[in-house]
XYZ file of C-alpha atoms in Angstrom:
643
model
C -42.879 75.259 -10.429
C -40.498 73.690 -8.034
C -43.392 71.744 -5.973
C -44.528 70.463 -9.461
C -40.601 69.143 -10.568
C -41.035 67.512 -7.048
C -44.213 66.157 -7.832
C -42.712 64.846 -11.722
C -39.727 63.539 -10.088
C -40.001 59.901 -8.684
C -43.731 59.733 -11.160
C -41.365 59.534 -14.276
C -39.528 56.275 -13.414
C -42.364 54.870 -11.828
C -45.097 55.390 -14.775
C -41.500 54.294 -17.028
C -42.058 51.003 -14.925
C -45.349 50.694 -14.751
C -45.658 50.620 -18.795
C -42.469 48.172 -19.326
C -44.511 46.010 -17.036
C -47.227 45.694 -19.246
C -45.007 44.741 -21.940
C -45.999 41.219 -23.750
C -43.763 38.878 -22.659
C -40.898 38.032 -25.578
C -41.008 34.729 -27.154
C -38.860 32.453 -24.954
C -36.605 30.712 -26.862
C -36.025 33.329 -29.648
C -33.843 35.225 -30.874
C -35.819 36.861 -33.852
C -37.819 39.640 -34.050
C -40.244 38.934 -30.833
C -37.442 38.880 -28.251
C -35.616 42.177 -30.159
C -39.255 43.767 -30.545
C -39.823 43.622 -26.631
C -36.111 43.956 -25.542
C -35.957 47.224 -27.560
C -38.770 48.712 -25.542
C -37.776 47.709 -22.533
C -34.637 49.535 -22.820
C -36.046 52.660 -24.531
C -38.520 52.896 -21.469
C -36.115 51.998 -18.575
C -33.214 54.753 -20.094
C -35.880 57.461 -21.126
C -37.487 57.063 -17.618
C -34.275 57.221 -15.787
C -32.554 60.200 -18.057
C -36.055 62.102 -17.749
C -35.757 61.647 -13.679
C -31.995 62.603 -13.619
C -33.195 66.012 -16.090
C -35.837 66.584 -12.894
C -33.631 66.060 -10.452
C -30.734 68.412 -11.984
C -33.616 71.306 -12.379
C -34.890 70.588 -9.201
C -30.886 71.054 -8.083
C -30.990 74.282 -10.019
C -34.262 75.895 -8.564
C -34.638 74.578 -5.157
C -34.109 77.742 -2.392
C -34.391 76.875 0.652
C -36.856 74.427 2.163
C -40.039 74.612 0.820
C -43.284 72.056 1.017
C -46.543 71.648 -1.006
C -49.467 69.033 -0.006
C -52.877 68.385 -0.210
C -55.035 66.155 2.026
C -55.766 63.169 0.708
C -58.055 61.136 3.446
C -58.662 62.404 6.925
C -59.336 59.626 9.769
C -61.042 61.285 12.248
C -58.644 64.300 12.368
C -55.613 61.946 11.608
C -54.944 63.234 8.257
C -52.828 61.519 5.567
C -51.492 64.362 2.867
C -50.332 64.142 -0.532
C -47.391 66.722 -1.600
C -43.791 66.696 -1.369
C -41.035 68.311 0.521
C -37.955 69.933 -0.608
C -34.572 70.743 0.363
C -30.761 71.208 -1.248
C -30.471 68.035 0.448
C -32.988 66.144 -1.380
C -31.995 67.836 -4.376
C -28.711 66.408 -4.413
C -29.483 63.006 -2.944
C -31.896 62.999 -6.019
C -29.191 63.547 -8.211
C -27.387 60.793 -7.233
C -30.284 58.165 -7.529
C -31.056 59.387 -10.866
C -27.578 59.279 -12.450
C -26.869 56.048 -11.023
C -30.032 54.537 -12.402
C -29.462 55.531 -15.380
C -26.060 54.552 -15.243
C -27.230 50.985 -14.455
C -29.843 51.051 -17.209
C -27.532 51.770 -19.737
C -24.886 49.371 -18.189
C -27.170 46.275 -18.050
C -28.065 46.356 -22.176
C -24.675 45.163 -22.894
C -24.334 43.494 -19.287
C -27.356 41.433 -19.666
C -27.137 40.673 -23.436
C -27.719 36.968 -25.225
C -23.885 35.429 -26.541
C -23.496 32.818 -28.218
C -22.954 30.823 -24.570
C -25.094 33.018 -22.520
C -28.691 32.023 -21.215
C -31.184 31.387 -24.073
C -34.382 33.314 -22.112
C -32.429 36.552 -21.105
C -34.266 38.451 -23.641
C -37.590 37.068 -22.293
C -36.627 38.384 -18.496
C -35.173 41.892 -19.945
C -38.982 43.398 -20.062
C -39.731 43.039 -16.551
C -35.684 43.536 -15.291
C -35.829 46.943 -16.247
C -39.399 47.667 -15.176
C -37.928 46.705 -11.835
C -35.347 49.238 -11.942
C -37.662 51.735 -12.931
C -39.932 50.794 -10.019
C -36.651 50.736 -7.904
C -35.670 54.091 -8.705
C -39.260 55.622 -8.266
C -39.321 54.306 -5.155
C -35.830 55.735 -3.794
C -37.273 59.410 -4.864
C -40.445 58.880 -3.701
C -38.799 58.094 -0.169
C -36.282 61.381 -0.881
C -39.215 63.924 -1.542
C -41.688 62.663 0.491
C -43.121 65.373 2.277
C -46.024 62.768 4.349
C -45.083 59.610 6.304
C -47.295 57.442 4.546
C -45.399 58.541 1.368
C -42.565 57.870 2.678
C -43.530 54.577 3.914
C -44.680 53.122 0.429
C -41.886 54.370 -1.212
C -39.981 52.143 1.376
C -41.677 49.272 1.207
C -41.439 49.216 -3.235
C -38.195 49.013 -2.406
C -38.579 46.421 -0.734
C -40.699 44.577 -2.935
C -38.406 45.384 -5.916
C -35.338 44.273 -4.024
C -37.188 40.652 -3.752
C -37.693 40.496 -7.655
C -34.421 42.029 -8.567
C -32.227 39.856 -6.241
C -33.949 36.764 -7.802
C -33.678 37.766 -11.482
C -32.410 34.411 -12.376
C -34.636 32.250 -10.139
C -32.534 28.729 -11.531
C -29.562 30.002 -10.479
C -28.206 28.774 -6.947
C -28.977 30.724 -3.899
C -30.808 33.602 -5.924
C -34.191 32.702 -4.847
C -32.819 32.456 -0.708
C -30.888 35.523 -0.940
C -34.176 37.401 -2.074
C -36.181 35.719 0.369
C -33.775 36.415 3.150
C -33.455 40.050 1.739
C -37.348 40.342 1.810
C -37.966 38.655 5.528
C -34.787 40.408 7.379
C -35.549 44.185 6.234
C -39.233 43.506 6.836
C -38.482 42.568 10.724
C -37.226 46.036 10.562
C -39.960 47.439 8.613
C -42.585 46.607 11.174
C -40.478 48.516 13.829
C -40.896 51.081 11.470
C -44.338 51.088 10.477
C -45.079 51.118 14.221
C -42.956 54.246 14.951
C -44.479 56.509 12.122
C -47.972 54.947 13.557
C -47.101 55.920 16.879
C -45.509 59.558 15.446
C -49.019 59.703 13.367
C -51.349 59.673 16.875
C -49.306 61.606 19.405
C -49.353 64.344 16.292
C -52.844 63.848 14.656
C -50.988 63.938 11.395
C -48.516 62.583 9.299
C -47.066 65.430 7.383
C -43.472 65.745 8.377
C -43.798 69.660 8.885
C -46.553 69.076 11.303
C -44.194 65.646 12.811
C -41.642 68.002 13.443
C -42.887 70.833 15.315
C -45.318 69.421 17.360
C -43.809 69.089 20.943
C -43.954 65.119 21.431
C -43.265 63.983 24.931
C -39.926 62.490 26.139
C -41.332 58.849 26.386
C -43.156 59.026 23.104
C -40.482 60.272 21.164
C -38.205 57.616 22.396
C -40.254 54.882 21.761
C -41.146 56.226 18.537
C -37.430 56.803 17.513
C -36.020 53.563 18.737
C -38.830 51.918 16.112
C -38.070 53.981 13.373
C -33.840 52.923 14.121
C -35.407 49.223 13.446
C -36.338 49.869 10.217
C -32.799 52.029 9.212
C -31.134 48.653 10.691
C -32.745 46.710 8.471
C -32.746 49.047 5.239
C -29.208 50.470 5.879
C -28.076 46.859 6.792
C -27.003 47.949 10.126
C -26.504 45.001 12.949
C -27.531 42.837 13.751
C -30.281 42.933 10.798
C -27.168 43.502 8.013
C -27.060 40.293 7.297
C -29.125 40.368 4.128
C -26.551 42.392 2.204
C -24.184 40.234 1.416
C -26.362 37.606 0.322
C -28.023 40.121 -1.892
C -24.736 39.117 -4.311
C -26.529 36.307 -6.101
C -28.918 39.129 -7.909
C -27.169 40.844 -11.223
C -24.167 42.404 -10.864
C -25.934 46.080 -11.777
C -28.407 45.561 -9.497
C -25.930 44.979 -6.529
C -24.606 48.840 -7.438
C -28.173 49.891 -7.664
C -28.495 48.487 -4.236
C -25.646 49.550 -2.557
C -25.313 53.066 -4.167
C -28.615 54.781 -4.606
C -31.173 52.605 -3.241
C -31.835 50.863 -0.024
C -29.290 51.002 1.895
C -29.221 54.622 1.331
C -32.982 55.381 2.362
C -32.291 54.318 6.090
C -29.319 57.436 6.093
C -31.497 59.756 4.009
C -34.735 59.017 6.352
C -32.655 59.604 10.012
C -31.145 63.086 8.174
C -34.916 64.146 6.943
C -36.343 63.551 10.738
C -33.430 64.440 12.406
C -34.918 66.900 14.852
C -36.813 63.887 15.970
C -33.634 62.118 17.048
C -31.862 64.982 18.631
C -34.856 65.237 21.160
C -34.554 61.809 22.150
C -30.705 61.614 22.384
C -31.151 57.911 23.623
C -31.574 56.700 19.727
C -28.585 58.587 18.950
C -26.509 56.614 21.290
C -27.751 53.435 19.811
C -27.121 54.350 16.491
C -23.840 54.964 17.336
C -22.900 51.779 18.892
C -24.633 50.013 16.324
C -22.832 52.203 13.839
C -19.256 51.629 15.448
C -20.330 47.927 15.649
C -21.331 47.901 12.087
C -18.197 50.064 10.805
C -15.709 47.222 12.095
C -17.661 44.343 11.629
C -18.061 45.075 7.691
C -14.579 45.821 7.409
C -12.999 42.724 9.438
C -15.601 40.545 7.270
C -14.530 42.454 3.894
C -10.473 41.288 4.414
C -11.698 37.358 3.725
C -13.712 37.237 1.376
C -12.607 35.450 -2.346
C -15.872 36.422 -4.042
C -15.151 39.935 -5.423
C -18.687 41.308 -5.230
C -18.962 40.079 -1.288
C -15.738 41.911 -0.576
C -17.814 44.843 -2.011
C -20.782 44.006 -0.434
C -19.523 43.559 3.085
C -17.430 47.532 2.233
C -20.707 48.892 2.182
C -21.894 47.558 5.672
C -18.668 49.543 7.019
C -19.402 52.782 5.142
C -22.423 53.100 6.317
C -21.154 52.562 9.670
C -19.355 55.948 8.598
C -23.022 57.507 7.839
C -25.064 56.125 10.999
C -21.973 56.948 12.952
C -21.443 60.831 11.808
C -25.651 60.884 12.577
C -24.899 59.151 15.902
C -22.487 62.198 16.704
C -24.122 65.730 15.599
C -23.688 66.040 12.076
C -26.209 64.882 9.270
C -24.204 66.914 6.473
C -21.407 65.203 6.974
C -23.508 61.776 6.447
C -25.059 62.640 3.932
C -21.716 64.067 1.933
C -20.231 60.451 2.604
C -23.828 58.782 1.864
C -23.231 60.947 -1.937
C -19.409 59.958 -2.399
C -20.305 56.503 -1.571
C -22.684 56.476 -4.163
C -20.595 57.256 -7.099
C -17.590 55.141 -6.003
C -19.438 52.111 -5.150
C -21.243 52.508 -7.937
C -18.603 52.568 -10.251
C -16.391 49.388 -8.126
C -19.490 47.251 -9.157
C -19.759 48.172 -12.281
C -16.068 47.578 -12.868
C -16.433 44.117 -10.974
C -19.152 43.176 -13.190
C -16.718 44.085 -16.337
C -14.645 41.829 -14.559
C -16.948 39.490 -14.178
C -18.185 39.526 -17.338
C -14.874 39.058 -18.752
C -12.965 35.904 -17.166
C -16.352 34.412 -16.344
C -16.230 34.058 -12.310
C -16.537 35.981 -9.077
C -13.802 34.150 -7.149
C -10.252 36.472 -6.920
C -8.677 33.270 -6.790
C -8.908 32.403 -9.951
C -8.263 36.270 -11.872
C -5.207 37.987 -11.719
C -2.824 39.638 -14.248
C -6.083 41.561 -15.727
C -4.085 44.871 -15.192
C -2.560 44.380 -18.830
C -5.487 42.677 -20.493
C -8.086 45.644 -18.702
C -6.260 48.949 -18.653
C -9.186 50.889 -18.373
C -11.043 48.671 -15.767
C -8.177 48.216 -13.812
C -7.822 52.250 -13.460
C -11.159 52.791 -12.965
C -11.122 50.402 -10.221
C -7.847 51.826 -9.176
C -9.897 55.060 -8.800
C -12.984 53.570 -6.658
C -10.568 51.725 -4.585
C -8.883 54.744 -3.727
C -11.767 56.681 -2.694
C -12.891 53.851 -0.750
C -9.860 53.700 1.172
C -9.969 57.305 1.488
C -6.588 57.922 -0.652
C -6.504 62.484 -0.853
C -7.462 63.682 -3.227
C -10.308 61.317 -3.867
C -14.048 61.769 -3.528
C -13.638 59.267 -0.312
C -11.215 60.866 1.402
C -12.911 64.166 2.156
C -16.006 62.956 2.944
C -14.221 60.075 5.595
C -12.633 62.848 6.786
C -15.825 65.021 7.653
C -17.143 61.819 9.876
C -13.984 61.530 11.714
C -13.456 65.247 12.400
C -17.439 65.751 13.899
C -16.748 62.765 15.217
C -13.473 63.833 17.059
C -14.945 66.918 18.086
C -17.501 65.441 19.778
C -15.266 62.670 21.681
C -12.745 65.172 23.107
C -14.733 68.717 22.778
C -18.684 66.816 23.720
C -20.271 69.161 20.988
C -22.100 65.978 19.311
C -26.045 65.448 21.094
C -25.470 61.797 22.449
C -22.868 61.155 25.372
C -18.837 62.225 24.542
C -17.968 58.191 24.797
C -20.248 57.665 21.906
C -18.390 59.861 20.276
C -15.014 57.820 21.178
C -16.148 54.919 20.118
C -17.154 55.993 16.986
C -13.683 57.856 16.082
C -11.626 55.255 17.161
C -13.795 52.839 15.603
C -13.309 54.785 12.303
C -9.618 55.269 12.649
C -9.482 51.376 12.553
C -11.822 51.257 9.348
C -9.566 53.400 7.801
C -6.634 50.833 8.078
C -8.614 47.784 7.506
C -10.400 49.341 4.419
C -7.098 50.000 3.074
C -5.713 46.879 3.625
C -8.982 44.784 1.674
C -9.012 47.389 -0.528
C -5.497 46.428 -1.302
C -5.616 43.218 -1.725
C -8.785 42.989 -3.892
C -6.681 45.250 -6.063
C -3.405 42.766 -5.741
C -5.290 39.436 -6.074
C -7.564 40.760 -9.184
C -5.064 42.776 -11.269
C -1.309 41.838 -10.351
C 0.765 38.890 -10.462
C 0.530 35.291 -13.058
C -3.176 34.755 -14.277
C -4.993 32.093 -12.703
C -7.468 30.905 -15.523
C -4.508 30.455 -18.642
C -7.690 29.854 -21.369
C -9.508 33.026 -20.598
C -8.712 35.593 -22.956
C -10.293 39.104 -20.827
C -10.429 42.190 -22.368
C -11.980 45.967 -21.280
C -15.794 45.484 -22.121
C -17.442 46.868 -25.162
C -18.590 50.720 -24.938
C -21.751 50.199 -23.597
C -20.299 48.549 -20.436
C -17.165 50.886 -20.308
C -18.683 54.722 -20.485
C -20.966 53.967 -17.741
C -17.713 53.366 -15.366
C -15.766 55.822 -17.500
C -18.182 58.320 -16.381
C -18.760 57.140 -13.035
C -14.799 57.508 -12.304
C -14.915 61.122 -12.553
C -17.291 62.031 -9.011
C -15.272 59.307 -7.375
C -12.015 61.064 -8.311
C -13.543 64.864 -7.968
C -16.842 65.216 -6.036
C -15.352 65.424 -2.161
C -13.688 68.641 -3.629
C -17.377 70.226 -3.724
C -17.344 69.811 -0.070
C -14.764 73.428 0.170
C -17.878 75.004 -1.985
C -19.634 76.530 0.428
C -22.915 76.720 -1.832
C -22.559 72.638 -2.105
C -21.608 72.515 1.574
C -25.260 74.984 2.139
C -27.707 72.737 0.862
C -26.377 69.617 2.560
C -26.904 71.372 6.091
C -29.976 71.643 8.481
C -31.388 74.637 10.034
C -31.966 72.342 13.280
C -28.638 71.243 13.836
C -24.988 72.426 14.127
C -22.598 71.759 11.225
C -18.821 70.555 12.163
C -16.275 71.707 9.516
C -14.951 74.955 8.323
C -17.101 78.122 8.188
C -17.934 77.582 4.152
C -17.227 74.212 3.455
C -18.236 70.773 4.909
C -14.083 69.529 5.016
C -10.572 71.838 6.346
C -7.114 70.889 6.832
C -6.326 70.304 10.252
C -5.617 67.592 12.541
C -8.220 65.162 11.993
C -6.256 64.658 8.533
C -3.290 63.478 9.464
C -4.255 60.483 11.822
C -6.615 59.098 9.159
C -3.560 59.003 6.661
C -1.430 57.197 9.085
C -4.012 54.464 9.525
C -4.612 54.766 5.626
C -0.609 53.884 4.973
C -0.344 51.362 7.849
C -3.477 49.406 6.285
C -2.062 49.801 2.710
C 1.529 48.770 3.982
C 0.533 45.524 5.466
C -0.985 44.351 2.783
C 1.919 45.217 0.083
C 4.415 43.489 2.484
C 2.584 40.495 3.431
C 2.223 40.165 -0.811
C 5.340 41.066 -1.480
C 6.932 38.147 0.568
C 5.229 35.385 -2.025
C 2.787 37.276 -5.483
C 1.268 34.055 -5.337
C -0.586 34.017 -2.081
C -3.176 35.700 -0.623
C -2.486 37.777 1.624
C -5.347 36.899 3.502
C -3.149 33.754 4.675
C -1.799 36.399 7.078
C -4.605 36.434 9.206
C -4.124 32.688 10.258
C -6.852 31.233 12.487
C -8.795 34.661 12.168
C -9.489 33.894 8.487
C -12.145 31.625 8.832
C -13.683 33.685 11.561
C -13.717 36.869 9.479
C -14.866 34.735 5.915
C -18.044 33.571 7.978
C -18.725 37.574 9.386
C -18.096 35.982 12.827
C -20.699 33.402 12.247
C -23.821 35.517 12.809
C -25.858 33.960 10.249
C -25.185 30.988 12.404
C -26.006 32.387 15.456
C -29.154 33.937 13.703
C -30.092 30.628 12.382
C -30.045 29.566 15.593
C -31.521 31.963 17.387
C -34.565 33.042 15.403
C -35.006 30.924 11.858
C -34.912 27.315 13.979
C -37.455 28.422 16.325
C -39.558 29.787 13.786
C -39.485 26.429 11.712
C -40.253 24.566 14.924
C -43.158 26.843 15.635
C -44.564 26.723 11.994
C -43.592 23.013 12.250
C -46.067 22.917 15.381
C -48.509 25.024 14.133
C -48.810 22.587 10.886
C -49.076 19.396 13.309
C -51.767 21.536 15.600
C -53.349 22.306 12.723
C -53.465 18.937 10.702
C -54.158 17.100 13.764
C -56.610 19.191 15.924
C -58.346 21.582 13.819
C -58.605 19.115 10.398
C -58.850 16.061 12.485
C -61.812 17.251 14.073
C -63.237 18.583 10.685
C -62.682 15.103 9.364
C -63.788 12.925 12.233
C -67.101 14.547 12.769
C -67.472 13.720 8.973
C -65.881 10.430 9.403
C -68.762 9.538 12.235
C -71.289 11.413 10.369
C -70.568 8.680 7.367
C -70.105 5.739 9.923
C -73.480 6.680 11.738
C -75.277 7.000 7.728
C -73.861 4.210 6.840
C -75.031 2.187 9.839
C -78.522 3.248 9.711
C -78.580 2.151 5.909
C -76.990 -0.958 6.320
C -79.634 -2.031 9.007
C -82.266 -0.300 6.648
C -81.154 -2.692 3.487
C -80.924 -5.389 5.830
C -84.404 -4.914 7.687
C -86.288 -4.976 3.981
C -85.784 -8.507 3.582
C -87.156 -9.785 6.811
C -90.517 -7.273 6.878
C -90.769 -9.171 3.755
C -90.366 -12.621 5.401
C -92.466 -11.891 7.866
C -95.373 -10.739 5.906
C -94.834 -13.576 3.724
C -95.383 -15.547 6.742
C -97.465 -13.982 8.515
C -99.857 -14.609 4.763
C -98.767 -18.088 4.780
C -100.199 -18.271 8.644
C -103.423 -16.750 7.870
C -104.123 -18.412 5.001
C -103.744 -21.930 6.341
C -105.338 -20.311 9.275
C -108.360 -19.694 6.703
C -108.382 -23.223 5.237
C -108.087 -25.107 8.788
C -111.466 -23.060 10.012
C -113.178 -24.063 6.399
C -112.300 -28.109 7.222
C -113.479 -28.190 10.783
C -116.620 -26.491 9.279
């Protein structure tokens, strides 16, 4: 029964998407009974397909005990066999559960969110059909990545996601920078991706299979492993936007704004986490890709963060939150502890979830992005501006929110292994990664701060807007989305929660039953939390007018441009590749067409030689035999005289 609720699980949304793609297209153009016709179904299959996933994924939550796998071969290479079947885990249970209710939170969000006004695009209805296909293909994906029990399952789950990413992120293909951003979203994960493909390929061989039982226990050697784990960390770089291939991310902002908390919640970003926790053993044997994902981790943690505190676009401050976060996850991997990544990876989830969603009830009411030109909303919004109040705080890790457990969990295995050397990667990266984190915590409270200052408080910026809370089918998605950002780091004292988050493999830091304890990683984290948060009430405090961003002088423009490594990348890699495709085109024009089309060329010059002398050799065989009868017959009549 379980194996078959595994089995149901990520085929619901998918078939869901499947069918609304095969939806006629809606009239463009109209708003009569064609566009309601197909926009009707489109919902009722993108909401039925996500609420019957989140139904599977809650049973599967409620009958999953203990680890346990079903497959079936599907095609055998040789002895290289490729299985179908899935395999389970309280971990994928959970992880499940989040996808699914944060689909379906995002389906239900975008029918008002995406909805025709009276100034709003006149085609909307006529892209609905295949928008929420996408989602459903999205989400089908994402669980077909989390119960994956082969490789190759695994693998095409991942790359629909990438696929769908591309289509979602360019919704709105007029609008500026949408098709790039998808594009550049497509090309940067898929540099990754072949790093990734490579490693399971290489995984696949040594083992002479891809299930990830049989992955698992066979005994790889040291330089295999290695090889084969530092290819699959390309592909969690690229997915889990971790540098220098997190790039992407931010960019990703010109999609819709539900699609941005699809992206940075449930799908994704997440699957690079999720797929280092489900081969963990792998990593742990080759304790060299541990220490680079914790300096890429650490690197990633601060660089997200410092990038987050310039930002004027709301959903890039967002954006460039999540980069740090899941720092927090790759890091608390890097050190021993795939629990406590994954509890962050599930508290992330619902708060980032419900910031977007609030930012996109922001968004949708004063009509712009920019923070610059909101403010005041606090009295105009009540419940938006406490519902951000609560994502905000669990962000910043404020006790007793979902955020501040979970932080704490990464920064505790992380301490332990920096002073105690209980993590399986060297005790500096452990330093590095706690220290690293301690500074996150300031910095996220600080940006966290002021996106709530420069969106909420002082004078409002745009006098002629008139914003109010959105209608209810906007405002009970992030109603209900508030409630595991205030409350769901309190499951991690349940020590049946804190159970089916942990590995057999691998040792668990935290207290005996629970995944978080009161002790002295707590306090440290809270002094960096107020310091952050004090900074930024002083610094705005001195003039309610500014930004406090001003504070950061020559460092502003620095931070705004993420250090300039989409320059540098530019540079580096997309100029080079233009020049070579440039060459390529110029080789390929001049060389391989031009001697196409000069042997052709001389082939016409030679026929057309031969025929001009032809045409012009007719007339003189004629003259000649005209005189050559004009010879003979005076010839003939000078013999008859003489005779």
């Amino acid at each position: 029964m379980t194996g078959l609720l595994g089995a149901l699980l990520p085929a619901v949304p998918l078939v869901a998407g499947l069918l609304g793609l095969l939806l006629p297209p809606a009239p463009r153009r109209d708003s009569a009974t064609g566009g309601d016709r197909a926009r009707t179904a489109a919902v009722t299959l993108g909401v039925a397909g996500a609420a019957g996933a989140l139904a599977l994924a809650v049973a599967l939550l409620l009958t999953v005990d203990g680890p346990m796998e079903t497959s079936a071969t599907w095609v055998d290479f040789g002895g290289l066999a490729v299985t179908l079947g899935v395999r389970l885990d309280g971990a994928a249970a959970l992880v499940a559960v989040a996808v699914t209710a944060v689909a379906l939170a995002v389906q239900v969000y975008s029918i008002g969110y995406l909805r025709r006004g009276p100034h709003d695009d006149v085609d909307v209805d006529h892209r609905y059909p295949p928008y929420a296909a996408q989602i459903s293909l999205f989400t089908g994906a994402m669980l077909l990545v989390v119960v994956a029990g082969d490789l190759i399952m695994l693998l095409v789950g991942w790359e629909v996601m990438g696929l769908c990413s591309y289509l979602l992120i360019a919704h709105d293909r007029r609008l500026a920078g949408a098709p790039a951003a998808a594009m550049k979203a497509f090309l940067v994960t898929r540099v990754g991706d072949v790093g990734f493909l490579l490693g399971i390929a290489l995984l696949g061989v040594s083992t002479g299979s891809f299930r990830i039982a049989d992955v698992l226990a066979h005994d790889h050697s040291g330089a295999t492993l290695t090889a084969a784990g530092l290819l699959l960390l390309a592909g969690v770089a690229g997915k889990s936007a971790q540098f220098p291939l997190h790039t992407w991310l931010p960019d990703a902002m010109a999609g819709p704004t539900p699609i941005s908390a699809l992206i940075h919640a449930a799908t994704m970003v997440a699957a690079g986490v999720y797929a280092v926790a489900r081969l963990y053993p792998l990593f742990t044997a080759a304790p060299v890709t541990l220490t680079v994902l914790g300096v890429l981790g650490a690197v990633t943690l601060l660089l997200g963060a410092l990038a987050a505190t310039a930002q004027d676009d709301i959903k890039r401050v967002l954006a460039w939150s999540t980069v740090s976060q899941l720092g927090y996850m790759t890091g608390a991997l890097a050190v021993g502890s795939p629990s406590a990544a994954l509890f962050h990876l599930l508290t992330h989830a619902a708060f980032k979830a419900l910031l977007f969603l609030a930012a996109g009830a922001v968004i949708h009411a004063v009509g712009t992005t920019l923070m610059s030109e909101m403010g005041g909303l606090r009295r105009s919004m009540p419940v938006t501006f406490w519902c951000t109040v609560v994502g905000l705080g669990a962000l910043a890790g404020v006790p007793p929110l979902a955020g501040f457990w979970s932080k704490d969990g990464v920064l505790t295995v992380a301490e332990s292994a920096a002073l105690e050397g209980t993590g399986p990667a060297p005790s500096w990266v452990g330093w590095i990664v706690w220290i690293a984190g301690l500074v996150g915590v300031a910095v996220t409270a600080w940006y966290a701060g002021r996106l709530l200052l420069r969106a909420f408080f002082g004078a409002p910026r745009l006098p002629l807007v008139q914003p109010h809370d959105p209608p209810a089918v906007l405002r009970w998605p992030v109603l209900l989305l508030a409630v595991p950002a205030a409350l769901l780091g309190l499951a991690g004292f349940v020590g049946a929660f804190a159970d089916r988050l942990r590995f057999p493999t691998v040792p668990v830091a935290g207290s005996e039953d629970g995944l978080v304890h009161l002790g002295s990683g707590v306090l440290l984290p809270l002094a960096f939390l107020l310091f952050g948060a004090a900074l930024v009430l002083l610094g705005w405090r001195r003039d309610r007018a500014a930004d406090p961003a001003a504070a950061l002088g020559p460092l502003r423009p620095v931070f705004a441009r993420a250090f300039r490594l989409d320059d540098v990348q530019h540079t580096l890699v997309v100029r080079p590749v233009r020049a070579l495709a440039r060459a390529a085109r110029t080789g390929d024009e001049v060389v391989v067409d031009g001697a196409v089309e000069g042997s052709g060329r001389a082939a016409s010059g030679l026929g057309a030689g031969l025929a001009a002398l032809h045409r012009a050799a007719l007339p003189r065989a004629a003259a000649g035999v005209l005189a050559g009868a004009l010879l003979i017959g005076l010839a003939a009549a000078l013999v008859g005289v003489n005779r």
